Short mmCIF file of C-alpha atoms and ligand atoms in Angstrom, two decimals:
data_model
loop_
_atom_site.label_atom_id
_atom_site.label_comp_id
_atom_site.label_asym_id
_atom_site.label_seq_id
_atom_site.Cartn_x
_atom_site.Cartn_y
_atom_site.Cartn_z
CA UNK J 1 91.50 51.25 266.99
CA UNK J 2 91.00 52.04 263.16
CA UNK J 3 87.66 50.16 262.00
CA UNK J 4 87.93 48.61 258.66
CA UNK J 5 85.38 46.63 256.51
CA UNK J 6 86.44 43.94 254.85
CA UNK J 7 83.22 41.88 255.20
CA UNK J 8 79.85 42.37 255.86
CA UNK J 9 80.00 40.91 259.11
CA UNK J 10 82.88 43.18 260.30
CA UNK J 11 79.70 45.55 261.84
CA UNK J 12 77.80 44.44 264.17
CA UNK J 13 73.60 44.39 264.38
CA UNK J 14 73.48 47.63 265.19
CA UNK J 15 76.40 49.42 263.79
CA UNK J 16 75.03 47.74 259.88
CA UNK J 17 71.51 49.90 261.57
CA UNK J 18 73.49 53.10 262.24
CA UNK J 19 74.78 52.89 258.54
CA UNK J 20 71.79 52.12 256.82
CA UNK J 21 70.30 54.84 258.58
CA UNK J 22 73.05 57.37 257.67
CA UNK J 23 72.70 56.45 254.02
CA UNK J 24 68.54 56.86 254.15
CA UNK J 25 69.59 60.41 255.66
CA UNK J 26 72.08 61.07 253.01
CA UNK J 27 69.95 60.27 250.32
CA UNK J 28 67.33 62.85 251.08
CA UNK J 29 69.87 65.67 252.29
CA UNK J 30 73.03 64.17 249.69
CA UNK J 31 75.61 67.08 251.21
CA UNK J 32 74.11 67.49 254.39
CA UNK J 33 77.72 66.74 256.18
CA UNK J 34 81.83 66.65 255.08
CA UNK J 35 83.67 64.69 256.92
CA UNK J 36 86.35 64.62 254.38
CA UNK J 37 86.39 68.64 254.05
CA UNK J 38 90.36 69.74 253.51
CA UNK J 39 89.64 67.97 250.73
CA UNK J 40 91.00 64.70 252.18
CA UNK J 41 92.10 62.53 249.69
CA UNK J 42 90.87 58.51 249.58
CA UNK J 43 93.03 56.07 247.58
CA UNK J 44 90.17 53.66 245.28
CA UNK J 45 92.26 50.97 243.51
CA UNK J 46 91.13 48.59 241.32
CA UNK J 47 92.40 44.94 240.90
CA UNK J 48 90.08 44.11 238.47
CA UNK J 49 87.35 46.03 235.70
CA UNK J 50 84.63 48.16 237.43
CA UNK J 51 81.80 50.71 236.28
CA UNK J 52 79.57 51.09 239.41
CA UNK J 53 81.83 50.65 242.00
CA UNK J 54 84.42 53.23 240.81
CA UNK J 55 82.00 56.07 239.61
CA UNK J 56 79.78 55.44 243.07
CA UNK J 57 83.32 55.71 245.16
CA UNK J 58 84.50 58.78 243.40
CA UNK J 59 81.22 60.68 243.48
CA UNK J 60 81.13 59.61 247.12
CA UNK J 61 84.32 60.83 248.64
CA UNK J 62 83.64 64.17 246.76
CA UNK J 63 80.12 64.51 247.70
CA UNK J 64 81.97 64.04 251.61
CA UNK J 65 84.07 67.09 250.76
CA UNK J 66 87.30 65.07 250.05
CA UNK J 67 89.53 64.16 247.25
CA UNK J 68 89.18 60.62 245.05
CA UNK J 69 92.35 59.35 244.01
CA UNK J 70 91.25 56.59 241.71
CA UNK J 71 94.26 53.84 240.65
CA UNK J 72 94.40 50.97 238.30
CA UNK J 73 96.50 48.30 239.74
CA UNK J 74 98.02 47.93 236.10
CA UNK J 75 99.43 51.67 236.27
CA UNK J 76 100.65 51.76 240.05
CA UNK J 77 103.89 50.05 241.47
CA UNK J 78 101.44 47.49 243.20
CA UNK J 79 100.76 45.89 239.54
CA UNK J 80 104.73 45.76 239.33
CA UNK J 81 105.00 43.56 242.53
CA UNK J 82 105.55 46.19 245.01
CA UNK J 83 104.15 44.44 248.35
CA UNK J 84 100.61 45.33 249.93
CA UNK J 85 102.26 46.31 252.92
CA UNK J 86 104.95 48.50 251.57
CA UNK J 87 101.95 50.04 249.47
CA UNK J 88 99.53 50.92 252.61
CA UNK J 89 102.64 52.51 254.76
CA UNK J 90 102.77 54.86 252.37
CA UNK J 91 98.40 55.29 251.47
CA UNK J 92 97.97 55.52 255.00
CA UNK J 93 100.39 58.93 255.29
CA UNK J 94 98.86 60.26 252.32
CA UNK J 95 94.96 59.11 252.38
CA UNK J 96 91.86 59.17 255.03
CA UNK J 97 90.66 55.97 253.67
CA UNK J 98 91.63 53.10 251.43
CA UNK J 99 89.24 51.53 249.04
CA UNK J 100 90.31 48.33 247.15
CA UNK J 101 88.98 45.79 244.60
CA UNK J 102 91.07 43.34 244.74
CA UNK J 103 91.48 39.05 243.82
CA UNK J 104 91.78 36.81 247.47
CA UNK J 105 89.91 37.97 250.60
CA UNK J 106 93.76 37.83 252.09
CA UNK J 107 94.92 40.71 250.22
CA UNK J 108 92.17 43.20 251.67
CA UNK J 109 93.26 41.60 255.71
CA UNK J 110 96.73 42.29 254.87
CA UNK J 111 96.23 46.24 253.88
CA UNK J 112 94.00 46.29 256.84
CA UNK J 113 96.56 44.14 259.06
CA UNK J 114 99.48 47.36 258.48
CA UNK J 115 97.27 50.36 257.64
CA UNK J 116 96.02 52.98 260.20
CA UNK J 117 93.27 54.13 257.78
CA UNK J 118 89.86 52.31 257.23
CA UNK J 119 90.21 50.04 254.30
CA UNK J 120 87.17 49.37 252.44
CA UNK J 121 86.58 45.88 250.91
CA UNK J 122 85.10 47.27 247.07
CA UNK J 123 84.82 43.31 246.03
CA UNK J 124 87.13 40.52 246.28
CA UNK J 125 86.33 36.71 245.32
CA UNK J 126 85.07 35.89 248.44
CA UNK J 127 82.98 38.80 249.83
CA UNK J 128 81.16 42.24 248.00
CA UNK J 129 79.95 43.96 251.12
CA UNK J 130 79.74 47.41 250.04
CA UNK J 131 77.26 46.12 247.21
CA UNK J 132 74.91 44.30 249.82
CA UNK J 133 74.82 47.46 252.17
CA UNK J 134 72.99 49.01 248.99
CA UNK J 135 70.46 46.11 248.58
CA UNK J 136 69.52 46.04 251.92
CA UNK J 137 69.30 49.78 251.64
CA UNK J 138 66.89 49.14 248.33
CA UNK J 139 65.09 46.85 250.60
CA UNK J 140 64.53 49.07 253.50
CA UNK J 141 63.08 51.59 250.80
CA UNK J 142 60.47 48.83 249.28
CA UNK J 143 59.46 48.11 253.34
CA UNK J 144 58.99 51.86 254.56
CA UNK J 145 62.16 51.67 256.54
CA UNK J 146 64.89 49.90 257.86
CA UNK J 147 62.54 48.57 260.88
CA UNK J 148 61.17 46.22 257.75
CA UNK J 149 64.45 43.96 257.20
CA UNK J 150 63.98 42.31 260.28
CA UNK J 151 62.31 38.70 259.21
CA UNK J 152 62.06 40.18 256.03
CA UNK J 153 63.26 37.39 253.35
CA UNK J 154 66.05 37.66 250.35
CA UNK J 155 66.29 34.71 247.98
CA UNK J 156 69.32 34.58 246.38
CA UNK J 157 69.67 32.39 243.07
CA UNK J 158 72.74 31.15 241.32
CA UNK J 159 76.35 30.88 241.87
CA UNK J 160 76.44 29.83 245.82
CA UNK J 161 80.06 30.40 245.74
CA UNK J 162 80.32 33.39 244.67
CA UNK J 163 81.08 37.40 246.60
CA UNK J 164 77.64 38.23 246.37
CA UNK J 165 76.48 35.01 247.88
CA UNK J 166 78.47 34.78 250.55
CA UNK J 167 77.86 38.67 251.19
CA UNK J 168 74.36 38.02 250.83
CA UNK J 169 74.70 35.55 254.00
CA UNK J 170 76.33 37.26 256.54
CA UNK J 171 74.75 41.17 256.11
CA UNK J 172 71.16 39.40 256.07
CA UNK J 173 72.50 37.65 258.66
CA UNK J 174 73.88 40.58 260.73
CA UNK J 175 70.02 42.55 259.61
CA UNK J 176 67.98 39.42 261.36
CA UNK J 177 66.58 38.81 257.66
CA UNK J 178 65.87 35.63 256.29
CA UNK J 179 68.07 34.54 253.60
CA UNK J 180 68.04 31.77 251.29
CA UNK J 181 70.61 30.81 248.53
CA UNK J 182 69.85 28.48 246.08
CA UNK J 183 72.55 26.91 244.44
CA UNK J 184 73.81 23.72 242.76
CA UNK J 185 75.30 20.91 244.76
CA UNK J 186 78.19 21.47 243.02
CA UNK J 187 78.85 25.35 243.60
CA UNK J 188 77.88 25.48 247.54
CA UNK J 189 78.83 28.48 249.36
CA UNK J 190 81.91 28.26 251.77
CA UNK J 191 80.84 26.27 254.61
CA UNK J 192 82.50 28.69 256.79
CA UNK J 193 80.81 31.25 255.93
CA UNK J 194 77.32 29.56 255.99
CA UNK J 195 78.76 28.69 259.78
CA UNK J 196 79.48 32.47 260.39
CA UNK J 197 75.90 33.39 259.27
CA UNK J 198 74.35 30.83 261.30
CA UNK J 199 76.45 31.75 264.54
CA UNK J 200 75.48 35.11 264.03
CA UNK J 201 71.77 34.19 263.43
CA UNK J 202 72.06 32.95 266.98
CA UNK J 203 71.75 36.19 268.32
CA UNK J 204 69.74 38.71 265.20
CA UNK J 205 66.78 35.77 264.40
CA UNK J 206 67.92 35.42 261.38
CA UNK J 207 67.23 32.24 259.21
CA UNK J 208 69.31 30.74 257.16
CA UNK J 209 68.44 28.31 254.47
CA UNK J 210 70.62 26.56 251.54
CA UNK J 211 68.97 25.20 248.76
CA UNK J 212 69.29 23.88 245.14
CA UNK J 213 65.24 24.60 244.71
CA UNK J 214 64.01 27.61 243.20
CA UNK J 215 60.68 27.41 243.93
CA UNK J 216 61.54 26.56 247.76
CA UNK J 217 64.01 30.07 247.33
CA UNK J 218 61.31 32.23 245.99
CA UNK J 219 58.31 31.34 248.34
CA UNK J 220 57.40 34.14 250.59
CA UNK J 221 60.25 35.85 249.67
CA UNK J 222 60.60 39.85 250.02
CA UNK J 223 63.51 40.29 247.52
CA UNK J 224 65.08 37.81 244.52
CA UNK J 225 68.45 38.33 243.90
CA UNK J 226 70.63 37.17 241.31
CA UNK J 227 74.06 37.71 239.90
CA UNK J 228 76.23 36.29 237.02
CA UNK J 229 77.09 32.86 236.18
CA UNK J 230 80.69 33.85 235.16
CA UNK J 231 81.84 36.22 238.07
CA UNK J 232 85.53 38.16 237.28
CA UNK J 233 88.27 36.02 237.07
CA UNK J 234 85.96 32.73 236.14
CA UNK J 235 86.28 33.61 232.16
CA UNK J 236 87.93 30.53 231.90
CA UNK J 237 84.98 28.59 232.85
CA UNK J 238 81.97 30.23 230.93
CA UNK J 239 81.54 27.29 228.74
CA UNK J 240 81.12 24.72 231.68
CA UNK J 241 79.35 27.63 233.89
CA UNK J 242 76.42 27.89 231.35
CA UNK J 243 74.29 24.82 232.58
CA UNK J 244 74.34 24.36 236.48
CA UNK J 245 72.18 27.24 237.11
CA UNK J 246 69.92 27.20 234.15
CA UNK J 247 67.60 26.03 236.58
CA UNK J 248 67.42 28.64 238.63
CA UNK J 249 67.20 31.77 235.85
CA UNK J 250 65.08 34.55 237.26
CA UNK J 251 61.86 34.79 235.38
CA UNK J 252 58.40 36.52 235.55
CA UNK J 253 56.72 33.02 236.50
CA UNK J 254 59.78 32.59 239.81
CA UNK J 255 58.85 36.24 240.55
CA UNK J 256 55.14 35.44 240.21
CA UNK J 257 55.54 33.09 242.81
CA UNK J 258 57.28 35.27 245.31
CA UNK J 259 54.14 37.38 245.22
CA UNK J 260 53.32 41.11 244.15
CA UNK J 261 55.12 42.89 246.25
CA UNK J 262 58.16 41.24 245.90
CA UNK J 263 61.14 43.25 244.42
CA UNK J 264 64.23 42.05 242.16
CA UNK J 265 67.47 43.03 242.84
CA UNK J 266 71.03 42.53 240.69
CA UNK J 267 74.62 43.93 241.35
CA UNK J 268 74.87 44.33 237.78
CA UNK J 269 76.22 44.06 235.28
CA UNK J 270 73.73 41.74 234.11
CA UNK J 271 73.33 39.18 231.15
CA UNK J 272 69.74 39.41 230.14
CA UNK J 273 68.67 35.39 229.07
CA UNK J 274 71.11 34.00 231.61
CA UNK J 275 70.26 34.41 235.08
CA UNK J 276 67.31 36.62 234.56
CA UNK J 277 65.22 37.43 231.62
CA UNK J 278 64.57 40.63 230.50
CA UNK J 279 61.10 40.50 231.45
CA UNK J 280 62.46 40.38 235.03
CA UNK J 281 64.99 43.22 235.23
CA UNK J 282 63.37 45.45 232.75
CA UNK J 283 59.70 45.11 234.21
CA UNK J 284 58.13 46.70 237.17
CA UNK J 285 59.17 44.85 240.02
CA UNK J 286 63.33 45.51 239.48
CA UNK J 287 64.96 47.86 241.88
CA UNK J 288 68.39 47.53 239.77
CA UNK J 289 68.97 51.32 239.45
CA UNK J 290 67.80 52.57 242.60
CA UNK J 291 69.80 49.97 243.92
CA UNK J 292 73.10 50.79 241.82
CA UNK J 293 72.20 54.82 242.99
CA UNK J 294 71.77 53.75 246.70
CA UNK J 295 75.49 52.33 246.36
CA UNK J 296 76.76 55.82 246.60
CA UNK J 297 74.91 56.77 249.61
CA UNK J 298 75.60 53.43 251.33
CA UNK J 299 79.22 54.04 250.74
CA UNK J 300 79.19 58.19 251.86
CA UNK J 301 77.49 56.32 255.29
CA UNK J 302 79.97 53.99 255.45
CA UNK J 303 82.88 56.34 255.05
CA UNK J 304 81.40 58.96 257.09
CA UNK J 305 81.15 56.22 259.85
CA UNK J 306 84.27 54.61 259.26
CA UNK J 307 86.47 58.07 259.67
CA UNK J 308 84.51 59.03 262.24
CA UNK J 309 85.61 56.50 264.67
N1 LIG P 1 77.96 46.04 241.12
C1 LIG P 1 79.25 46.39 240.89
O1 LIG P 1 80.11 46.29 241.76
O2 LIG P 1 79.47 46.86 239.64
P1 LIG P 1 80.88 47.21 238.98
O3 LIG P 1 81.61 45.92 238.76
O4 LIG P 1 80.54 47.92 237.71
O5 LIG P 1 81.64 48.09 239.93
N1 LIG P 2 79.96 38.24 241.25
C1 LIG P 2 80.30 39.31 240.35
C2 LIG P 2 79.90 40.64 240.92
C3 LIG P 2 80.17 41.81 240.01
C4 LIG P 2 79.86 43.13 240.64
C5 LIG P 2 81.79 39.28 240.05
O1 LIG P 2 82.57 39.07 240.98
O2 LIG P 2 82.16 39.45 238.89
#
């Protein structure tokens, strides 16, 4: 049966292991295998804008020996209303793999629902798993190996009902971390989602905590995340999306209290003065770039595993 990851908790435990441990390997031997040697091509559309996400995609099927067909919605027959079925019959003759950025979580299931090719969430509203198999990756890197996520905590600060939130959740779940999101009453993650994390923290030890307290986030925490205030699509809202989470900006005092060793981590793009001050993302403790690198050898990992099952 093709294997396709949509969200983070579409791997198990020890499959989320077996890929974090691939992209550790990659890192230090980058063209060590080529599983998409022909060249086999992989079809990376985009929905909406992107810098990281298409640059890390395209350097990482060609880097795996294939072929990266990059597509803006806006200049394919998908932008014209052709349907997301229709579209995957005929990626899934032509491609190895389907990457997509895309609006609803429903789009992504439906490509997966037809196509006989791995589709690869690259961000949707609901869920950016490809970006939180990097940070863990970054955070397996600050704790000498992937053996440190276990009870290892990630406070996450800002928009609760966000991708990256809700991402945030379920991989940390699915690693046996502890994760914390702290949020505003009125922008709570999606309660199913905080259910799925806490089924799954059943069985990994993970602990899950919501909160709207900063300081409660940040205590004893290994890694502080944040993201934007405004994610894509919210432009409409960035004047009443300014104040809930001024509270809960990252600075150096927050970080202070996390302790020393405690790292910083942000998707990025970032707005400097908004959710984290420049003192924060610019100063010693941010991982942001080896973090934005590590998304390329999360994703060759994840592709490599994907095709190879
Ligand atoms: N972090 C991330 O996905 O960045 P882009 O929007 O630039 O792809
Ligand atoms: N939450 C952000 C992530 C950007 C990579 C957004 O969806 O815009």
């Amino acid at each position: 049966m093709t294997r396709h990851f949509l969200r983070d908790d579409d791997v198990t435990s020890l499959e989320q292991r077996e890929i974090l441990a691939l992209a550790l390997e990659l890192k230090k031997d980058r063209f060590a295998i080529r599983p998409l040697a022909g060249p086999k091509a992989v079809a990376i559309l985009f929905d909406k804008p992107s810098t990281r996400t298409r640059v890390s995609f395209a350097v990482s099927v060609a880097e795996l020996g294939g072929y990266p067909l990059v597509i803006d919605a806006a200049n394919s027959q998908t932008g014209r209303g052709e349907t997301i079925e229709d579209t995957a019959r005929v990626f899934d003759r032509l491609c190895a793999a389907i990457v997509w950025r895309t609006f609803g979580q429903a789009n992504v299931e439906r490509m997966a629902a037809v196509s006989s090719v791995p589709v690869i969430n690259a961000l949707t509203d609901q869920f950016h798993p490809c970006q939180v198999l990097a940070d863990l990756m970054t955070l397996a890197e600050a704790r000498g190996g992937i053996g440190g996520l276990p009870g290892a905590k990630l406070a996450y600060l800002g928009d609760g009902g966000n991708n990256m939130a809700h991402s945030y959740l379920l991989a940390c779940a699915t690693a046996g971390m502890g994760i914390t999101i702290a949020t505003p009453a009125s922008h709570q993650p999606d309660p199913s989602v905080v259910a799925a994390a806490r089924e799954i923290a059943l069985s990994t030890g993970a602990v899950v905590e919501i909160t709207d307290d900063p300081h409660v986030a940040v205590a004893g925490a290994h890694a502080v995340a944040s993201d934007t205030w405004v994610s894509m699509g919210m432009e409409g809202e960035a004047a009443e999306r300014a104040t809930p989470f001024a509270d809960l900006q990252v600075t150096g005092d927050l970080m202070a209290e996390a302790g020393p060793d405690a790292i910083f981590l942000h998707c990025l793009p970032a707005y400097r003065g908004k959710e984290v001050t420049a003192e924060v993302i610019d100063g010693p403790s941010s991982r942001v770039w080896d973090e934005a690198e590590n998304r390329l050898h999360a994703q060759k990992a994840l592709i490599a595993w994907l095709v190879e099952r």
